[in-house]
């Protein structure tokens, strides 16, 4: 289905958009120091030049003055520290403040940042392995996740280590690995929804869609294939608990936040334990108690009202902002990643940036780099804009509720992904998958 959607979109010359970054002040402060090193700069000339770029076309005089003040005297909270005084005025131009500035700046220049790995340890000190920082940063104390064949309870992070304890609960969040996921973009997700909607009306024009036709027909027979203006929600029961499957077809990056949001809102209404599993087409919610909602109840759970506040509660946005600030601080020249032969570890860089982050929060809460970190978390990591648009689209959809006695073709991969990470029995995962496939294919043959 994805192949057919991509080929149709390519033939129609539909290109995926790339939302440009707006006014990244960490990049601007780095550029100011770079220009001071390159023979110095005249303030009004450089301001006019910077505003010719797309990213800074709406740069205000206040933002410009803040960035200039930041590199001249370290801003409101760092002016007492000489290492942050990097530029000074001289004869109508701005030049390096001292001989050490060029050496330090050349070693730290650049804007590319990668995700770091964090160690996962028991409180006793035993190391279980490493996991991507962007996953751990979303967790709050007492959240559970599946790792190294165990369900673990997250306790706290210290620098680049996540401390955990064992838990007897079997449900938990499935870790995400950036290297192993290539989520559908907004445009690709819309193209897939078009193909699924066409299939629901019996249209299978492309060879790929004809190849998928038997499976899509089975989905239609056992449940339904959602049309353009429909949101399909399936409910079933398995030995592990009560399942709900939602199929917004918005891409995994949106579904991750959406699943956490729904689980948070359900738990706020009803005391229960919920495990979530997302993929590109939908999400699975596995609960200890039935998640029974009528159409009005589901519309409340899928409301865009208080979206930012609820996401900040359920996804630990404060810790995400702290770690996003590390990259901003490095680009802005507040943290030096080390010197040749003496590189700093990710742990040291995180400790240094966390200290500056805390100073800004306490003594300079309006610091524009601090505000940039919070904005980038909402826009880039939580994808609030995309999620809000998805919720608005779903609000206009008819909600189709189905109780399914068995896993449907859309539900099966979500179930398989969950049991792969929570599988604790002596039976091999592949054997359990094969047994379930045999049961489903027998039922499909009867149809």
Coordinates of C-alpha atoms in Angstrom, one line a residue:
X1 CA 0.0 0.0 0.0
X2 CA 2.9 2.3 0.8
X3 CA 4.6 1.5 -2.5
X4 CA 1.4 2.3 -4.4
X5 CA 0.9 5.6 -2.4
X6 CA 4.5 6.7 -3.0
X7 CA 4.4 5.9 -6.7
X8 CA 1.1 7.7 -7.3
X9 CA 2.4 10.8 -5.4
X10 CA 5.7 10.8 -7.3
X11 CA 3.9 10.5 -10.6
X12 CA 1.8 13.5 -9.5
X13 CA 4.9 15.5 -8.7
X14 CA 3.9 15.8 -5.0
X15 CA 6.9 16.6 -2.9
X16 CA 7.2 16.2 0.9
X17 CA 7.6 19.6 2.6
X18 CA 10.4 20.4 5.0
X19 CA 9.4 22.8 7.7
X20 CA 12.3 25.3 8.1
X21 CA 13.5 26.3 11.5
X22 CA 12.4 29.7 12.6
X23 CA 14.8 32.1 14.3
X24 CA 17.3 29.7 16.0
X25 CA 19.1 32.1 18.3
X26 CA 21.8 29.6 19.2
X27 CA 22.9 29.6 15.5
X28 CA 22.8 33.4 15.4
X29 CA 25.0 33.8 18.5
X30 CA 27.5 31.4 16.9
X31 CA 27.4 33.4 13.7
X32 CA 28.1 36.6 15.5
X33 CA 31.3 35.2 17.0
X34 CA 32.3 33.7 13.7
X35 CA 31.9 37.1 12.0
X36 CA 33.9 38.8 14.8
X37 CA 36.7 36.4 14.0
X38 CA 36.5 37.1 10.3
X39 CA 37.7 40.6 10.5
X40 CA 34.9 42.0 12.7
X41 CA 31.5 43.2 11.7
X42 CA 29.4 46.4 11.7
X43 CA 26.2 45.9 13.6
X44 CA 23.6 47.4 11.2
X45 CA 25.3 45.8 8.1
X46 CA 25.3 42.3 9.6
X47 CA 21.7 42.7 10.9
X48 CA 20.5 43.6 7.4
X49 CA 22.4 40.6 5.9
X50 CA 21.1 38.2 8.5
X51 CA 17.5 39.3 7.8
X52 CA 17.9 38.3 4.1
X53 CA 17.9 34.6 5.2
X54 CA 14.6 32.7 5.4
X55 CA 15.2 31.6 9.0
X56 CA 15.8 35.1 10.3
X57 CA 13.5 37.1 8.0
X58 CA 11.3 38.0 11.0
X59 CA 14.1 38.7 13.4
X60 CA 13.1 41.5 15.7
X61 CA 15.3 44.3 16.9
X62 CA 14.8 43.0 20.5
X63 CA 16.0 39.5 19.6
X64 CA 19.0 40.8 17.7
X65 CA 19.9 43.1 20.6
X66 CA 19.6 40.1 23.0
X67 CA 21.9 37.9 20.9
X68 CA 24.5 40.8 20.6
X69 CA 24.4 41.4 24.3
X70 CA 24.7 37.7 25.0
X71 CA 28.0 37.4 23.1
X72 CA 29.3 40.7 24.5
X73 CA 28.7 40.2 28.2
X74 CA 27.1 36.8 28.6
X75 CA 23.6 38.1 29.0
X76 CA 21.8 38.8 32.3
X77 CA 23.1 35.8 34.3
X78 CA 26.6 35.0 33.0
X79 CA 28.2 38.5 32.9
X80 CA 30.4 37.7 35.9
X81 CA 32.2 34.9 34.1
X82 CA 35.0 36.0 31.7
X83 CA 34.8 32.9 29.4
X84 CA 31.4 34.1 28.2
X85 CA 32.6 37.6 27.2
X86 CA 33.5 36.7 23.6
X87 CA 33.0 39.9 21.5
X88 CA 33.8 43.6 22.2
X89 CA 33.3 46.8 20.3
X90 CA 36.4 48.5 18.8
X91 CA 36.4 51.4 16.4
X92 CA 32.8 51.0 15.2
X93 CA 33.2 47.2 14.6
X94 CA 32.8 44.1 16.8
X95 CA 35.9 42.0 17.2
X96 CA 37.0 39.0 19.4
X97 CA 37.2 40.0 23.1
X98 CA 40.6 38.3 23.6
X99 CA 43.1 35.9 22.1
X100 CA 41.5 32.8 23.6
X101 CA 38.1 33.3 21.8
X102 CA 39.3 32.3 18.3
X103 CA 40.9 29.1 19.6
X104 CA 37.9 28.0 21.6
X105 CA 35.4 29.0 18.9
X106 CA 37.1 27.1 16.1
X107 CA 37.0 23.9 18.2
X108 CA 33.3 24.2 18.9
X109 CA 32.0 25.5 15.6
X110 CA 29.2 23.6 13.9
X111 CA 25.5 22.9 14.4
X112 CA 25.1 19.1 13.9
X113 CA 24.1 17.2 17.0
X114 CA 23.4 13.5 17.5
X115 CA 21.4 11.5 20.0
X116 CA 23.5 10.0 22.8
X117 CA 23.2 6.6 24.4
X118 CA 22.5 6.4 28.1
X119 CA 23.4 3.6 30.4
X120 CA 20.6 1.7 32.1
X121 CA 21.5 0.5 35.6
X122 CA 19.8 -1.0 38.6
X123 CA 19.9 1.1 41.8
X124 CA 22.4 -1.5 43.0
X125 CA 24.8 -0.5 40.3
X126 CA 24.5 -3.5 37.9
X127 CA 24.5 -2.3 34.2
X128 CA 21.8 -3.7 31.9
X129 CA 22.9 -2.0 28.7
X130 CA 22.5 1.3 26.8
X131 CA 19.4 2.9 25.3
X132 CA 18.8 6.1 23.3
X133 CA 18.6 9.2 25.3
X134 CA 15.6 10.6 23.5
X135 CA 13.5 7.6 24.7
X136 CA 14.6 7.8 28.4
X137 CA 14.1 11.6 28.4
X138 CA 10.3 11.1 27.9
X139 CA 9.8 9.0 31.0
X140 CA 8.7 10.1 34.4
X141 CA 9.6 8.5 37.7
X142 CA 7.5 5.3 38.2
X143 CA 6.9 4.8 34.4
X144 CA 7.6 1.3 33.2
X145 CA 9.4 0.2 30.1
X146 CA 10.6 -3.0 28.6
X147 CA 14.3 -3.6 28.3
X148 CA 16.8 -6.5 28.3
X149 CA 14.0 -9.0 28.6
X150 CA 12.5 -7.4 31.7
X151 CA 9.8 -4.9 32.6
X152 CA 11.6 -2.1 34.5
X153 CA 10.4 0.8 36.6
X154 CA 12.2 4.1 35.9
X155 CA 13.5 5.8 39.0
X156 CA 15.6 8.8 37.9
X157 CA 18.4 10.0 35.6
X158 CA 21.7 11.3 36.7
X159 CA 23.8 12.8 34.0
X160 CA 23.9 10.1 31.3
X161 CA 22.7 7.1 33.4
X162 CA 19.1 5.9 33.8
X163 CA 18.5 4.2 37.2
X164 CA 15.7 1.5 37.3
X165 CA 14.3 -1.1 39.6
X166 CA 12.6 -4.4 38.9
X167 CA 8.8 -4.6 38.8
X168 CA 6.4 -7.5 38.7
X169 CA 4.0 -5.7 36.3
X170 CA 4.2 -7.1 32.8
X171 CA 3.1 -4.0 30.9
X172 CA 5.4 -1.2 29.9
X173 CA 6.3 1.2 27.2
X174 CA 8.2 -0.3 24.2
X175 CA 11.5 1.5 23.6
X176 CA 11.9 3.4 20.3
X177 CA 15.2 3.4 18.4
X178 CA 15.7 6.2 15.9
X179 CA 18.0 4.0 13.7
X180 CA 15.2 1.4 13.4
X181 CA 12.3 3.6 12.4
X182 CA 11.5 5.6 9.3
X183 CA 8.1 7.1 10.1
X184 CA 5.5 8.2 7.5
X185 CA 5.6 11.9 6.8
X186 CA 2.5 14.0 6.8
X187 CA 2.2 13.8 3.0
X188 CA 2.9 10.0 2.8
X189 CA 0.4 9.3 5.6
X190 CA -2.2 11.2 3.7
X191 CA -1.4 9.3 0.5
X192 CA -1.7 5.9 2.4
X193 CA -5.1 7.0 3.8
X194 CA -6.2 7.8 0.2
X195 CA -5.3 4.2 -0.9
X196 CA -7.0 2.6 2.0
X197 CA -10.2 4.7 1.4
X198 CA -10.1 3.7 -2.3
X199 CA -9.8 0.0 -1.2
X200 CA -12.8 0.4 1.1
X201 CA -14.8 1.3 -2.0
X202 CA -13.5 -1.7 -4.0
X203 CA -10.9 0.2 -6.1
X204 CA -7.6 -1.6 -6.6
X205 CA -6.0 0.2 -9.6
X206 CA -2.3 -0.4 -9.0
X207 CA -0.5 -3.7 -9.1
X208 CA 0.6 -3.3 -5.5
X209 CA -3.0 -2.7 -4.4
X210 CA -4.1 -5.8 -6.3
X211 CA -1.5 -7.8 -4.5
X212 CA -2.7 -6.5 -1.1
X213 CA -6.4 -6.9 -2.1
X214 CA -7.0 -10.3 -0.3
X215 CA -5.7 -9.0 3.0
X216 CA -7.6 -5.7 2.7
X217 CA -10.8 -7.6 1.8
X218 CA -10.3 -9.7 4.9
X219 CA -9.9 -6.5 7.0
X220 CA -13.2 -5.3 5.5
X221 CA -14.9 -8.6 6.3
X222 CA -13.7 -8.9 9.9
X223 CA -14.0 -5.2 10.8
X224 CA -13.9 -2.4 8.2
X225 CA -11.5 -0.3 6.1
X226 CA -11.8 3.3 7.1
X227 CA -12.9 5.8 4.5
X228 CA -11.6 9.4 4.2
X229 CA -14.0 10.7 6.8
X230 CA -13.8 7.8 9.3
X231 CA -11.7 6.8 12.3
X232 CA -11.7 3.1 13.0
X233 CA -11.5 1.9 16.6
X234 CA -11.4 -1.9 17.3
X235 CA -11.8 -3.5 20.7
X236 CA -11.0 -7.0 21.7
X237 CA -10.0 -9.2 24.6
X238 CA -6.9 -11.4 25.0
X239 CA -5.4 -13.3 27.9
X240 CA -3.1 -10.4 28.7
X241 CA -6.0 -7.9 29.2
X242 CA -8.3 -5.7 27.2
X243 CA -7.2 -4.3 23.8
X244 CA -8.1 -1.2 21.9
X245 CA -6.7 -0.5 18.4
X246 CA -7.0 3.0 16.8
X247 CA -6.1 3.6 13.2
X248 CA -5.5 7.3 12.4
X249 CA -2.9 6.5 9.7
X250 CA -0.8 9.5 10.7
X251 CA 2.7 8.0 11.0
X252 CA 4.5 6.5 13.9
X253 CA 6.0 9.8 15.2
X254 CA 2.5 11.2 15.7
X255 CA 1.1 8.0 17.1
X256 CA 3.8 7.8 19.8
X257 CA 2.6 11.0 21.3
X258 CA -1.0 10.3 20.6
X259 CA -0.9 6.9 22.4
X260 CA 0.7 8.5 25.5
X261 CA -1.9 11.2 25.4
X262 CA -4.8 8.8 25.3
X263 CA -3.3 6.6 28.0
X264 CA -2.8 9.6 30.2
X265 CA -6.3 10.8 29.8
X266 CA -7.8 7.3 30.3
X267 CA -5.8 6.8 33.5
X268 CA -7.0 10.2 34.7
X269 CA -10.6 9.0 34.4
X270 CA -10.2 5.4 35.5
X271 CA -7.5 3.8 37.7
X272 CA -5.8 1.3 35.4
X273 CA -2.5 0.1 34.0
X274 CA -2.1 0.7 30.2
X275 CA 0.6 -0.5 27.9
X276 CA 1.0 1.3 24.5
X277 CA 2.4 0.2 21.2
X278 CA 2.4 2.4 18.1
X279 CA 3.3 1.8 14.5
X280 CA 2.8 3.9 11.3
X281 CA -0.9 2.9 10.9
X282 CA -2.3 2.9 14.5
X283 CA -1.8 2.3 18.2
X284 CA -2.6 -0.5 20.6
X285 CA -3.7 0.2 24.1
X286 CA -3.6 -2.8 26.4
X287 CA -5.4 -2.2 29.7
X288 CA -6.0 -4.2 32.9
X289 CA -9.6 -3.1 32.7
X290 CA -11.9 -2.6 29.7
X291 CA -11.5 0.8 27.9
X292 CA -15.2 1.1 27.0
X293 CA -16.2 4.5 25.5
X294 CA -19.0 5.6 23.3
X295 CA -18.4 8.0 20.5
X296 CA -18.7 11.1 22.8
X297 CA -16.2 9.5 25.2
X298 CA -13.7 8.9 22.4
X299 CA -14.1 12.5 21.2
X300 CA -13.2 13.7 24.7
X301 CA -10.1 11.5 24.7
X302 CA -9.1 12.7 21.2
X303 CA -9.8 16.4 21.9
X304 CA -7.1 19.0 21.0
X305 CA -8.1 21.0 24.1
X306 CA -5.2 21.4 26.6
X307 CA -3.0 19.3 24.2
X308 CA 0.3 21.0 25.2
X309 CA -0.5 20.9 28.9
X310 CA -1.4 17.2 28.8
X311 CA 1.6 16.2 26.7
X312 CA 3.9 18.1 29.2
X313 CA 2.4 16.0 32.0
X314 CA 2.6 12.6 30.4
X315 CA 5.9 13.0 28.4
X316 CA 8.1 14.8 31.0
X317 CA 8.6 17.8 28.8
X318 CA 10.8 19.5 31.4
X319 CA 13.5 16.8 31.1
X320 CA 13.2 16.9 27.3
X321 CA 13.8 20.6 27.4
X322 CA 16.8 20.2 29.6
X323 CA 18.4 17.7 27.2
X324 CA 17.4 19.8 24.2
X325 CA 19.2 22.7 25.8
X326 CA 22.4 20.8 25.8
X327 CA 22.6 21.0 22.0
X328 CA 21.5 24.6 22.0
X329 CA 24.2 25.5 24.6
X330 CA 26.9 23.7 22.5
X331 CA 25.9 25.6 19.3
X332 CA 25.7 28.9 21.2
X333 CA 29.2 28.4 22.5
X334 CA 28.2 28.0 26.2
X335 CA 29.6 24.5 26.4
X336 CA 32.9 23.4 24.8
X337 CA 32.9 19.7 23.7
X338 CA 36.6 19.4 24.5
X339 CA 40.0 20.0 22.9
X340 CA 42.1 17.8 20.6
X341 CA 43.3 14.8 22.5
X342 CA 41.0 15.8 25.5
X343 CA 37.4 15.4 24.3
X344 CA 34.7 15.7 26.9
X345 CA 32.3 12.8 27.3
X346 CA 28.6 13.2 26.8
X347 CA 28.2 12.9 30.6
X348 CA 30.5 15.9 31.1
X349 CA 28.8 18.0 28.4
X350 CA 25.4 17.1 29.9
X351 CA 26.5 18.1 33.4
X352 CA 27.9 21.4 32.2
X353 CA 24.8 22.3 30.2
X354 CA 22.5 21.2 33.0
X355 CA 24.2 23.6 35.4
X356 CA 23.8 26.5 32.9
X357 CA 20.1 25.5 32.4
X358 CA 19.4 25.6 36.1
X359 CA 21.2 29.0 36.4
X360 CA 19.0 30.4 33.6
X361 CA 15.8 28.9 35.0
X362 CA 16.4 30.5 38.4
X363 CA 18.0 33.8 37.6
X364 CA 17.0 34.5 34.0
X365 CA 13.7 32.6 33.2
X366 CA 13.1 34.8 30.2
X367 CA 16.4 33.8 28.5
X368 CA 15.7 33.3 24.8
X369 CA 17.8 30.2 24.6
X370 CA 15.7 28.6 27.4
X371 CA 12.5 29.5 25.5
X372 CA 14.0 28.1 22.3
X373 CA 14.7 24.8 24.0
X374 CA 11.0 24.5 25.1
X375 CA 9.8 25.5 21.7
X376 CA 11.9 23.0 19.9
X377 CA 10.8 20.2 22.2
X378 CA 7.1 21.0 21.3
X379 CA 7.8 21.5 17.6
X380 CA 10.4 18.8 16.9
X381 CA 10.3 16.1 19.5
X382 CA 6.6 16.1 20.5
X383 CA 5.5 17.3 17.0
X384 CA 2.6 19.3 18.6
X385 CA 1.7 21.0 15.4
X386 CA 1.4 17.7 13.5
X387 CA -0.5 16.1 16.4
X388 CA -2.9 19.1 16.7
X389 CA -3.6 18.9 13.0
X390 CA -4.2 15.1 13.3
X391 CA -6.6 15.6 16.2
X392 CA -8.5 18.4 14.3
X393 CA -8.9 16.0 11.3
X394 CA -10.1 13.2 13.5
X395 CA -12.6 15.5 15.2
X396 CA -14.3 15.9 11.8
X397 CA -14.3 12.1 11.2
X398 CA -17.1 9.6 11.9
X399 CA -15.9 7.3 14.6
X400 CA -16.5 3.6 13.7
X401 CA -16.5 1.3 16.7
X402 CA -16.0 -2.4 16.2
X403 CA -15.7 -5.4 18.6
X404 CA -13.5 -8.0 17.0
X405 CA -13.3 -11.6 18.3
X406 CA -9.9 -12.1 16.7
X407 CA -7.0 -10.0 15.5
X408 CA -7.6 -8.2 12.2
X409 CA -4.9 -7.7 9.6
X410 CA -4.4 -4.1 10.8
X411 CA -4.2 -5.2 14.5
X412 CA -1.9 -8.2 14.0
X413 CA 1.4 -6.3 13.5
X414 CA 0.7 -4.1 16.6
X415 CA 0.0 -7.2 18.7
X416 CA 3.2 -8.9 17.3
X417 CA 5.4 -5.9 18.1
X418 CA 4.1 -5.8 21.7
X419 CA 4.6 -9.4 22.5
X420 CA 8.1 -9.4 21.0
X421 CA 9.2 -6.9 23.7
X422 CA 7.1 -8.3 26.6
X423 CA 7.5 -12.0 25.8
X424 CA 8.4 -13.7 29.1
X425 CA 7.1 -17.3 28.7
X426 CA 9.2 -20.3 27.8
X427 CA 7.6 -20.5 24.4
X428 CA 9.6 -18.9 21.6
X429 CA 8.3 -15.6 20.2
X430 CA 8.4 -17.0 16.6
X431 CA 6.5 -20.1 17.7
X432 CA 3.7 -18.0 19.3
X433 CA 3.6 -15.8 16.1
X434 CA 3.3 -18.9 13.9
X435 CA 0.6 -20.4 16.1
X436 CA -1.4 -17.2 16.0
X437 CA -0.9 -16.9 12.2
X438 CA -2.2 -20.5 11.8
X439 CA -5.3 -19.7 13.8
X440 CA -6.0 -16.5 11.9
X441 CA -5.4 -18.1 8.5
X442 CA -7.7 -21.0 9.3
X443 CA -10.4 -18.4 10.2
X444 CA -9.7 -16.5 7.0
X445 CA -9.9 -19.7 5.0
X446 CA -13.4 -20.3 6.4
X447 CA -14.4 -16.9 5.1

